[in-house]
GROMACS .gro file of C-alpha atoms in nm:
model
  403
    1UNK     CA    1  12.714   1.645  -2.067
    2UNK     CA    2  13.045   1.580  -1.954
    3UNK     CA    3  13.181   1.364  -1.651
    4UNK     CA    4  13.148   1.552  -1.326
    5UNK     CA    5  13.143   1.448  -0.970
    6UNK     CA    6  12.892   1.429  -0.731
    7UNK     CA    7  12.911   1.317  -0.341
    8UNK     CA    8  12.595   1.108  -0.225
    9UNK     CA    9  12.433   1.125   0.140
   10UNK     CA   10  12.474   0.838   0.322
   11UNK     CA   11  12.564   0.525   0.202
   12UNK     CA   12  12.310   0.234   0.284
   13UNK     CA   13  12.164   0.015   0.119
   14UNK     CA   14  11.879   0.296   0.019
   15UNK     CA   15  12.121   0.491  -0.151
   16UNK     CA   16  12.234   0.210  -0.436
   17UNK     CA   17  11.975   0.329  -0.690
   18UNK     CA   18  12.074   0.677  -0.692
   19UNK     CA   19  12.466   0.568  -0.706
   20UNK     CA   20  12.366   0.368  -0.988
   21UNK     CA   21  12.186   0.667  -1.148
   22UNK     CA   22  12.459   0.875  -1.167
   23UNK     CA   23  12.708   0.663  -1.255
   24UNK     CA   24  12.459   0.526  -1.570
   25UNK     CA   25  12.439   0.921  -1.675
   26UNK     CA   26  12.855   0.948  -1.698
   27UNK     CA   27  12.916   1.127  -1.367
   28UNK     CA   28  13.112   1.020  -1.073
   29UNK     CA   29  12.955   0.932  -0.756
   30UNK     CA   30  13.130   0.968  -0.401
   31UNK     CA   31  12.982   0.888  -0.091
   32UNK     CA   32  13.009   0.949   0.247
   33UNK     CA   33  12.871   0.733   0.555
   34UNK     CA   34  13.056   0.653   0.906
   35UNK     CA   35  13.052   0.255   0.876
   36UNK     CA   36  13.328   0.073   0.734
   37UNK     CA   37  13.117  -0.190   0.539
   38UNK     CA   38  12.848   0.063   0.437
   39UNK     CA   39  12.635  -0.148   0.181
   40UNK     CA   40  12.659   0.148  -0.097
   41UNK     CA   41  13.065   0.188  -0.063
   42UNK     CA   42  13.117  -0.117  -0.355
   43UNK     CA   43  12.889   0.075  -0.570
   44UNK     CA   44  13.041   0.414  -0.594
   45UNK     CA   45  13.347   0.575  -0.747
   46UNK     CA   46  13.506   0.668  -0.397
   47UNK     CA   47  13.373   0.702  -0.030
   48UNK     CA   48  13.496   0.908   0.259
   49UNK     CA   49  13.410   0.672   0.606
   50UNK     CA   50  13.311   0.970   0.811
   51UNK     CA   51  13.005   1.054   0.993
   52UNK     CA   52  12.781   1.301   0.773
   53UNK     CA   53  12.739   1.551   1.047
   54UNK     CA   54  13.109   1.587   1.071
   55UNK     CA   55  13.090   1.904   0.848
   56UNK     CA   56  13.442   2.026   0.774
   57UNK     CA   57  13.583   1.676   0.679
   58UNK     CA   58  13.264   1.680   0.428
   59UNK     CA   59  13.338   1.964   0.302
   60UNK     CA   60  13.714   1.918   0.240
   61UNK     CA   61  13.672   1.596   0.077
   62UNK     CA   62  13.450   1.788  -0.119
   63UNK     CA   63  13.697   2.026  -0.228
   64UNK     CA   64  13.958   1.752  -0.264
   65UNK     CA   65  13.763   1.597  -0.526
   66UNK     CA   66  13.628   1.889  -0.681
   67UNK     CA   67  13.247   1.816  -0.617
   68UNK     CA   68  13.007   1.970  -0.811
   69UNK     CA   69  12.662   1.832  -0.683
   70UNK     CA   70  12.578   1.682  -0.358
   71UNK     CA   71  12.268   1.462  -0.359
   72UNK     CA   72  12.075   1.247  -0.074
   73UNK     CA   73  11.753   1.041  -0.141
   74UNK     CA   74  11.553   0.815   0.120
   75UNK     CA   75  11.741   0.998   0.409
   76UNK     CA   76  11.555   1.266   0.630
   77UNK     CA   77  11.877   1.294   0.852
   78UNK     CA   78  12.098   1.378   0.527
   79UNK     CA   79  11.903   1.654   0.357
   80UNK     CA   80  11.998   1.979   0.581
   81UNK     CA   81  12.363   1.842   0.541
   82UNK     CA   82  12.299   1.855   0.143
   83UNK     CA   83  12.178   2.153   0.209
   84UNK     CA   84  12.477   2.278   0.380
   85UNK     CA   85  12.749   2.165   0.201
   86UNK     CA   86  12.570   2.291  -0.146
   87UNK     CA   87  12.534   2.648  -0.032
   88UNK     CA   88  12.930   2.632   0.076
   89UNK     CA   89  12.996   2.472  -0.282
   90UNK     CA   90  12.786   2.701  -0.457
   91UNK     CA   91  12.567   2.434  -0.580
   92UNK     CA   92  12.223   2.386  -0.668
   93UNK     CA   93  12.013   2.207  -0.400
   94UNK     CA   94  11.713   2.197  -0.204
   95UNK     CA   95  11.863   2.514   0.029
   96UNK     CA   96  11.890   2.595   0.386
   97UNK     CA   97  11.548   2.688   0.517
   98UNK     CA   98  11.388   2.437   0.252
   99UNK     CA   99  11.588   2.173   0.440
  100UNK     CA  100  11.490   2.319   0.765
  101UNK     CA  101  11.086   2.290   0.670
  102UNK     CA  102  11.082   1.969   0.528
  103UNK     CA  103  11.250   1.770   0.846
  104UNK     CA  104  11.144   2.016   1.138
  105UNK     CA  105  10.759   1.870   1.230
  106UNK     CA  106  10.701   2.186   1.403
  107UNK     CA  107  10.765   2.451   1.138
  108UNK     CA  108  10.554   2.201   0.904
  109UNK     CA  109  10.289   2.289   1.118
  110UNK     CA  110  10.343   2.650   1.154
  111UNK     CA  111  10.361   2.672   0.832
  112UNK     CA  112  10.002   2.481   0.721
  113UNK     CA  113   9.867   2.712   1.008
  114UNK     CA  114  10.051   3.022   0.808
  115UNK     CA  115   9.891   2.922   0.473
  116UNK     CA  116   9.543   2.810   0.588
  117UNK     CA  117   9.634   2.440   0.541
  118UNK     CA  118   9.481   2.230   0.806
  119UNK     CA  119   9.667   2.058   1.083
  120UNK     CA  120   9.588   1.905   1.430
  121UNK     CA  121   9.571   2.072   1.677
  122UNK     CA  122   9.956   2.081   1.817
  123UNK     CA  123  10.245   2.226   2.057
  124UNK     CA  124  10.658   2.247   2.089
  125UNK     CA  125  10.765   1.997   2.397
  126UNK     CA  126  11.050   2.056   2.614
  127UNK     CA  127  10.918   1.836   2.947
  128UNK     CA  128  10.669   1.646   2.949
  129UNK     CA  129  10.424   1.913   3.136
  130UNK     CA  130  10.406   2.085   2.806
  131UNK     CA  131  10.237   1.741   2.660
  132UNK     CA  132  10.004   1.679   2.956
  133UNK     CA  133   9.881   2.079   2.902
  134UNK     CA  134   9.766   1.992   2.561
  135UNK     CA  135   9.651   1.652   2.646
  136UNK     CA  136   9.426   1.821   2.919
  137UNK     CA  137   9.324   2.085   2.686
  138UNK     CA  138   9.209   1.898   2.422
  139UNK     CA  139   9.053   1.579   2.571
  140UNK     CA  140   9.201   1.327   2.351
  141UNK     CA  141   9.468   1.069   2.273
  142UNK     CA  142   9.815   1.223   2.144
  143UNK     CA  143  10.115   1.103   1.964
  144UNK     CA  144  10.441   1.263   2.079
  145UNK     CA  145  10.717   1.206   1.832
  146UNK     CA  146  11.080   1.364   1.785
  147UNK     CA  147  11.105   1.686   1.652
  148UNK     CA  148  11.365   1.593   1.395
  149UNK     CA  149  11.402   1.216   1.379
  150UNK     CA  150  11.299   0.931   1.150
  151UNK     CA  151  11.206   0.553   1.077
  152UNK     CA  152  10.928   0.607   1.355
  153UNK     CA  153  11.195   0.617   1.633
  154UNK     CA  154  11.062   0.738   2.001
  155UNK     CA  155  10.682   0.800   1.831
  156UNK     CA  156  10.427   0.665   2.104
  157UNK     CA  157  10.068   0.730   2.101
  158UNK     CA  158   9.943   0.867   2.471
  159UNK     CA  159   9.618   0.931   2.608
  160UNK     CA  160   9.734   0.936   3.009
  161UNK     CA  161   9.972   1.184   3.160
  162UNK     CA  162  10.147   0.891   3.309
  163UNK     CA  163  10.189   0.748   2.956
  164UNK     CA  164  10.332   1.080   2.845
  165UNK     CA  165  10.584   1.040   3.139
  166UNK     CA  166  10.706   0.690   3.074
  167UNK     CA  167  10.787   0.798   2.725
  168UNK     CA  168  10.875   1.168   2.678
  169UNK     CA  169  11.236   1.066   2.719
  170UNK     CA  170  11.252   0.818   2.485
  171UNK     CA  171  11.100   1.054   2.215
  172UNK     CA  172  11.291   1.321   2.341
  173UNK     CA  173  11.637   1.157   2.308
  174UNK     CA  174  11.564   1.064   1.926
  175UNK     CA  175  11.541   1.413   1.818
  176UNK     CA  176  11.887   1.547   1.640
  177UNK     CA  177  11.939   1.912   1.546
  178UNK     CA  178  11.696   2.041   1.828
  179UNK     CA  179  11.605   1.886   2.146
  180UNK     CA  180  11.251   1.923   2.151
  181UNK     CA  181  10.941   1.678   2.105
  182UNK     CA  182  10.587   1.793   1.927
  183UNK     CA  183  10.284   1.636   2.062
  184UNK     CA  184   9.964   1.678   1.876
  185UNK     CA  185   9.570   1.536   1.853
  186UNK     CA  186   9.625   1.129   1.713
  187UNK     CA  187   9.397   1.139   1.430
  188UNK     CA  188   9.214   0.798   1.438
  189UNK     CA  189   9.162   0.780   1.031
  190UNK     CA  190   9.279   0.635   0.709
  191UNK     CA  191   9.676   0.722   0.653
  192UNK     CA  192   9.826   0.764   0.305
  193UNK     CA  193  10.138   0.835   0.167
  194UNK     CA  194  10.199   1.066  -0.153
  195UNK     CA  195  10.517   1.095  -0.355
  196UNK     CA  196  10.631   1.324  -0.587
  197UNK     CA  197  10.849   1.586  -0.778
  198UNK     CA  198  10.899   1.987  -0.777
  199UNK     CA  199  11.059   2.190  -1.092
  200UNK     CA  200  11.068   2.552  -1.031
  201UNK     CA  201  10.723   2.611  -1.096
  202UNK     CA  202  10.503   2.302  -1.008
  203UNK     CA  203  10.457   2.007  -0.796
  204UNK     CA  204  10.357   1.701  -1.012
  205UNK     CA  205  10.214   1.449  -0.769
  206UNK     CA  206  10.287   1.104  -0.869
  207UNK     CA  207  10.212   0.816  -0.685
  208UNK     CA  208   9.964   0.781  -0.405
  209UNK     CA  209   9.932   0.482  -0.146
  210UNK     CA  210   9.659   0.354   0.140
  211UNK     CA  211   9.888   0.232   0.418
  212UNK     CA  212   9.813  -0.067   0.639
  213UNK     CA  213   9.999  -0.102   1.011
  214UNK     CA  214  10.119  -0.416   1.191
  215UNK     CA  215   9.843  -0.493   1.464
  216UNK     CA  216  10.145  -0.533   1.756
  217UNK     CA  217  10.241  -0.128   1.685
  218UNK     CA  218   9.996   0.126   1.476
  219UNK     CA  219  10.276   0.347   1.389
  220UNK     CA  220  10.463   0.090   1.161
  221UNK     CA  221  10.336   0.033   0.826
  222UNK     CA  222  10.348  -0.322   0.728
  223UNK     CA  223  10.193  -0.240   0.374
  224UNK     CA  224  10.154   0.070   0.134
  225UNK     CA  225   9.903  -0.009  -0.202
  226UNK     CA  226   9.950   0.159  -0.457
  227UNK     CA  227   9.669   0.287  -0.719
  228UNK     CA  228   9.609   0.658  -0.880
  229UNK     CA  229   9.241   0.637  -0.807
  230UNK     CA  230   9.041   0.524  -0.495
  231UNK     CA  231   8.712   0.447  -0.457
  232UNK     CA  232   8.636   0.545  -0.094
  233UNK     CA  233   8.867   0.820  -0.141
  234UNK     CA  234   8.918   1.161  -0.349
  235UNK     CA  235   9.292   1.126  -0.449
  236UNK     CA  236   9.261   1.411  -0.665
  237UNK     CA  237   9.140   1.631  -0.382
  238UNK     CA  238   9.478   1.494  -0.176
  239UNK     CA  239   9.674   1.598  -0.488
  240UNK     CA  240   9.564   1.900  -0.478
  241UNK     CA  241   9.578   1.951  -0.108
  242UNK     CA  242  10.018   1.815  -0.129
  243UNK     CA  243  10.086   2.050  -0.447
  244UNK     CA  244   9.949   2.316  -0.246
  245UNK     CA  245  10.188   2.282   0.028
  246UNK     CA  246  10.506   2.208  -0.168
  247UNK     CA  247  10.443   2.536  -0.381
  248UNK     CA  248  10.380   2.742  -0.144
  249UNK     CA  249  10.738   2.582   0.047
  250UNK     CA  250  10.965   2.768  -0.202
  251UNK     CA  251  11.107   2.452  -0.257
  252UNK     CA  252  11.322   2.497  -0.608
  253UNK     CA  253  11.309   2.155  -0.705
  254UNK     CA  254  11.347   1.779  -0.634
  255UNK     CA  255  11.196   1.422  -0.507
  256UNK     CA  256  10.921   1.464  -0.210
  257UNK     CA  257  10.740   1.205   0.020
  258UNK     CA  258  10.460   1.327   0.254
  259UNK     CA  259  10.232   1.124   0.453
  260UNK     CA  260   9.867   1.227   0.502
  261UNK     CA  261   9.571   1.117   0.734
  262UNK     CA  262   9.148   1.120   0.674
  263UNK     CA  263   8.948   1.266   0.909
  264UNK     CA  264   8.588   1.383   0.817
  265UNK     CA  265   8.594   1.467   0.474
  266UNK     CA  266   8.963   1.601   0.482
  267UNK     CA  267   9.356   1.517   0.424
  268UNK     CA  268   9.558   1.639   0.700
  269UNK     CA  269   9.951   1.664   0.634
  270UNK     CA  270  10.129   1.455   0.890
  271UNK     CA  271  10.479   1.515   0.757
  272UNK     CA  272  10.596   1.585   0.472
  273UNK     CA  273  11.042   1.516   0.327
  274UNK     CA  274  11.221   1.702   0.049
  275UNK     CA  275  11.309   1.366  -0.038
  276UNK     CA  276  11.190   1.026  -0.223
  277UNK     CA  277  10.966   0.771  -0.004
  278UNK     CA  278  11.208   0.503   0.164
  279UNK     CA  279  11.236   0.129   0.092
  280UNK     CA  280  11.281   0.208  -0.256
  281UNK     CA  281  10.933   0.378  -0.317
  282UNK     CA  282  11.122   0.652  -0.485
  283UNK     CA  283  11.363   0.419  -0.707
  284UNK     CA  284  11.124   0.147  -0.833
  285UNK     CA  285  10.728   0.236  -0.743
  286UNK     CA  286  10.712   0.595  -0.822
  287UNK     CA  287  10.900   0.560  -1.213
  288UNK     CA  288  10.698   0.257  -1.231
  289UNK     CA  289  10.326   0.437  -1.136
  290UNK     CA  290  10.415   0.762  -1.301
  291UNK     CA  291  10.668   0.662  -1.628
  292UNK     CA  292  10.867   0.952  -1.478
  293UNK     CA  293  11.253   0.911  -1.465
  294UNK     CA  294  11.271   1.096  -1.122
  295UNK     CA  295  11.638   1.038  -1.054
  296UNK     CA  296  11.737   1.145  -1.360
  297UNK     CA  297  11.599   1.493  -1.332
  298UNK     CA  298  11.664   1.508  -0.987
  299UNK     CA  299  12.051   1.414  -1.038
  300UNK     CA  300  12.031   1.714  -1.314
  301UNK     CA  301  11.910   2.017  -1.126
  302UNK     CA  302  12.199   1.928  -0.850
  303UNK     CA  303  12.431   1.961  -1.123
  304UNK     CA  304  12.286   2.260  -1.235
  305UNK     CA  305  12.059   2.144  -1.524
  306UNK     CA  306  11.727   2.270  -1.416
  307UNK     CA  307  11.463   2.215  -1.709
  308UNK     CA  308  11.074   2.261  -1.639
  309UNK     CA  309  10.922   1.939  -1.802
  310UNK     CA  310  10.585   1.842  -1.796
  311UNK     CA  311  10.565   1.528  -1.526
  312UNK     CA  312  10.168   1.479  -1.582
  313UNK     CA  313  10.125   1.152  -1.556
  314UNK     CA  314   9.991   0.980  -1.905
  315UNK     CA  315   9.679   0.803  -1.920
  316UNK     CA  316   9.816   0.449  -2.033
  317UNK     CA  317   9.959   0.446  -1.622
  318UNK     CA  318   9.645   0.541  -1.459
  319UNK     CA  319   9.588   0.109  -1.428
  320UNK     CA  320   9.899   0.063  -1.298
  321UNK     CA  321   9.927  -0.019  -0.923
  322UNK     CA  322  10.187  -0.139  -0.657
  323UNK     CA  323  10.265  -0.268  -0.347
  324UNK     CA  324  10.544  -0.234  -0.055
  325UNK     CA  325  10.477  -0.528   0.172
  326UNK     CA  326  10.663  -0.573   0.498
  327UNK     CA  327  10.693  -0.948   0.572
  328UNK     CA  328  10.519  -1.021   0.903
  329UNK     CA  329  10.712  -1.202   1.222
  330UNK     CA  330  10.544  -1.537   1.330
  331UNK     CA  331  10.376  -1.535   1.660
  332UNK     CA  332  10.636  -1.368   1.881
  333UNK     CA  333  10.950  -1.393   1.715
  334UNK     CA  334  11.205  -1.671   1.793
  335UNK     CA  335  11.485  -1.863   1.602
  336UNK     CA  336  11.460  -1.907   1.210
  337UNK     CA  337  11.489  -2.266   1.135
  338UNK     CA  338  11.370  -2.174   0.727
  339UNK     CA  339  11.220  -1.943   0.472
  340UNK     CA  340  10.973  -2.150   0.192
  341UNK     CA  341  10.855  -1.999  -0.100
  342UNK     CA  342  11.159  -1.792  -0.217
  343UNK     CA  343  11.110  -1.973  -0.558
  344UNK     CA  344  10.797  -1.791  -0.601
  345UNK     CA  345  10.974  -1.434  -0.563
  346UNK     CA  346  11.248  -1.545  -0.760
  347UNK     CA  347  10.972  -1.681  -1.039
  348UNK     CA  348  10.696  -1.387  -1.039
  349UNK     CA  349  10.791  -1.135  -1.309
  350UNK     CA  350  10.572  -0.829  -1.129
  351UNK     CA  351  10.800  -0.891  -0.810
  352UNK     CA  352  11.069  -0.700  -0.909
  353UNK     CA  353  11.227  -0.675  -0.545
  354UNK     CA  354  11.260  -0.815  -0.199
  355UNK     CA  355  11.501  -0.863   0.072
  356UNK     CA  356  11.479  -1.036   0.408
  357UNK     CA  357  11.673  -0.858   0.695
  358UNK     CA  358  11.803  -1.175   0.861
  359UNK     CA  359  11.917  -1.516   0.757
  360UNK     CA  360  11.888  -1.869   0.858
  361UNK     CA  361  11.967  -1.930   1.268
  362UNK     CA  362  11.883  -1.514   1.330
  363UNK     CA  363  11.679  -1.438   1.626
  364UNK     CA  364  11.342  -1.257   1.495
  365UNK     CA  365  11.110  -1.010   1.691
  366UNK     CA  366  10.812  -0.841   1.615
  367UNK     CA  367  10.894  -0.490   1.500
  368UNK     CA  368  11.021  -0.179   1.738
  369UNK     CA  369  11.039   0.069   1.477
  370UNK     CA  370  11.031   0.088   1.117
  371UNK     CA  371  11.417   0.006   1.022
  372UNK     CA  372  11.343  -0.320   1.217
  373UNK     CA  373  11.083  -0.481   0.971
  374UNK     CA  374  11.219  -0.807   0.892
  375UNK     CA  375  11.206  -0.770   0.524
  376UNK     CA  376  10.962  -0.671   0.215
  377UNK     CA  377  10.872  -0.753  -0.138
  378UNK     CA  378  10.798  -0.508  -0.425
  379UNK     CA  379  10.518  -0.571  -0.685
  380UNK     CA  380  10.437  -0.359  -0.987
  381UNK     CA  381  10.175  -0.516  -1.195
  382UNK     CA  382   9.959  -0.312  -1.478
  383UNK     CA  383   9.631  -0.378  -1.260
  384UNK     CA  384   9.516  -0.466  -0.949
  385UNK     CA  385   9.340  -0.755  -1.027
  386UNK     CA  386   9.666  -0.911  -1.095
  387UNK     CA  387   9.837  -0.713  -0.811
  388UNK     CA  388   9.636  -0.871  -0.608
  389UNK     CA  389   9.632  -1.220  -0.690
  390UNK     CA  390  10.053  -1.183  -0.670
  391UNK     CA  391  10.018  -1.072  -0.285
  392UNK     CA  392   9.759  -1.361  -0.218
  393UNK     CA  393  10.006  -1.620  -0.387
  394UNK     CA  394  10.323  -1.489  -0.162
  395UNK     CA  395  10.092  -1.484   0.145
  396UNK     CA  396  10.011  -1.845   0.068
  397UNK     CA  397  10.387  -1.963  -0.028
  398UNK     CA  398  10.601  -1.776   0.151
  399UNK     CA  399  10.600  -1.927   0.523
  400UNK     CA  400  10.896  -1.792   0.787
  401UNK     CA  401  10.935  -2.160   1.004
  402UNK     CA  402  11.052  -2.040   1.369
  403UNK     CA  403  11.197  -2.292   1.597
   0.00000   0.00000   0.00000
């Protein structure tokens, strides 16, 4: 294949791998983000500093540079501009309405209640009347959460109409494209998230975790564990219940990341992204649990090399297991005096990333949302036993010493 260019959406940190990706195939790789010292810039071939929403300058560096796939991964916000900008181009991508599904929480659910998937019971916001109608009909805690936003901004769990009122504007001001918030039953049970990949005919399912959340705020996850079987729980069953959905979505290919709950026998979609699970979940865990080159297939079909492989997962993975673990803040937060232990993630061949989000002197808090987690470590190890004896030794060594 020869070199061709492609412009990536955005350019943080999160977007490295897939800069790297391309670039390792023989392609060029653009990018566009609004901030100067955007962590990805260094990595790619060129960058336009722009904001991604800014459409027309996009689109004309596009054409400047004679762009011939645009790609996003980890990046709710950037997919209905990929969207966009391909189906000006004339470029494969995920597509318009595709986009518009798998970032819009409210069509997800009019769309499980269209295909007889199940769902909570829900409703469309514009004041926060609309919430304390369904709270009163239904008789039970809700979350209200931004109809279009990510990283758990402006989510709150309610179960008061005054607690509806002191947050409905927060939530409300987080959502993008349409101004809206969708409030709908809190389901109480087990969360997990489920990653995975779509050629034109099938949805391979690849890599399923069991999320933990910080005690200080239920909506952040502060771990995701990563095995293909369960023994309290029927992954096949949420396999099943995720393929479903993404066939069904028309989606024509690429990376996806939903996120599921248990409640009384059954999986219940909470959302679902035409896109790769964040922190690197898509880049390192999911090739890891699944031997499946994801990026590579996925930086194909944008360039218009659309193959139907068979991504079943082989049998010698089914041991393998994995963890994203978000570092916990001491006590309340305060000023970091030291970090011990770093040796030991240097050392430990199945830790095969981490990065703490502040250095020496930084002022630390407990967690607001999820792009303020103070750091995490990746481990990939070829069985739990030896997974978990990994995340015992780093939650023995590795000690944050607040002033």
């Amino acid at each position: 294949m020869s070199e061709r260019t492609s412009l990536v959406i955005a350019g943080s940190y999160w977007q490295i791998p897939i800069i790297k990706k391309i670039k390792s195939m023989g392609h060029r790789a653009l990018v566009v983000n609004p901030y100067e010292d955007s962590p990805a810039f260094p990595y790619a071939d060129g960058h336009l500093q722009a904001d991604i929403f800014d459409f027309e300058r996009c689109l004309a560096y596009c054409k400047e540079q004679d762009v011939s796939a645009v790609i996003s991964d980890e990046s709710d916000i950037a997919m209905p501009v990929v969207a966009c900008l391909a189906n000006e181009l004339g470029v494969p991508s995920l597509g318009v309405e595709s986009a518009r599904l798998f970032t819009d929480k409210f069509m997800m659910r009019e769309f499980s209640k269209k295909n007889g998937l199940l769902y909570p019971e829900y409703r469309m916001c514009s004041s926060p009347e609309d919430a304390i109608e369904l709270l009163q009909q239904i008789r039970h805690k809700l979350i209200i959460k931004p109809l279009d936003s990510n990283s758990s901004r402006g989510v709150f769990i309610v179960s008061s109409e005054e607690e509806i009122i002191d947050h409905f504007e927060e939530a409300l001001s987080y959502s993008k494209v349409e101004k809206a918030v969708i409030a709908e039953r809190y389901i109480e049970g087990t969360e997990f998230t489920i990653d995975g990949i779509k050629t034109p005919s099938k949805h391979y399912s690849l890599a399923i975790s069991e999320k933990k959340h910080y005690a200080h705020n239920n909506n952040i996850a502060s771990e995701l564990l990563f095995a293909h079987t369960n023994t309290k729980y029927d992954y096949q069953k949420l396999r099943e219940v995720n393929d479903k959905f993404v066939e069904l979505s028309g989606l024509p290919f690429g990376l996806t990341h939903a996120e599921y709950k248990f409640e009384a026998g059954n999986f219940y979609l909470i959302e679902i992204a035409a896109r790769g699970g964040g922190n690197l979940i898509s880049a390192d865990i999911v090739p890891f649990m699944s031997g499946v080159d994801n990026y590579e297939y996925l930086v194909n079909c944008s360039f218009g090399y659309i193959e139907e492989p068979d991504f079943t997962v082989p049998a010698k993975y089914k041991n393998r297991c994995a963890v994203l673990k978000f570092f916990d803040t001491p006590a309340n937060g305060g000023l970091v005096k030291k970090i011990q232990g770093c040796d030991y993630l240097e050392s430990e061949p199945d830790i095969i990333r981490y990065k703490f989000n502040f250095a020496i002197g930084d002022i630390i808090e407990p967690a607001q949302n999820d792009s303020k987690r103070i750091g995490f470590y990746i481990a990939c190890s070829e069985n739990m036993d030896k997974l978990q004896t990994v995340m015992q030794t780093v939650h023995e060594k590795i000690k944050i010493v607040l002033i």
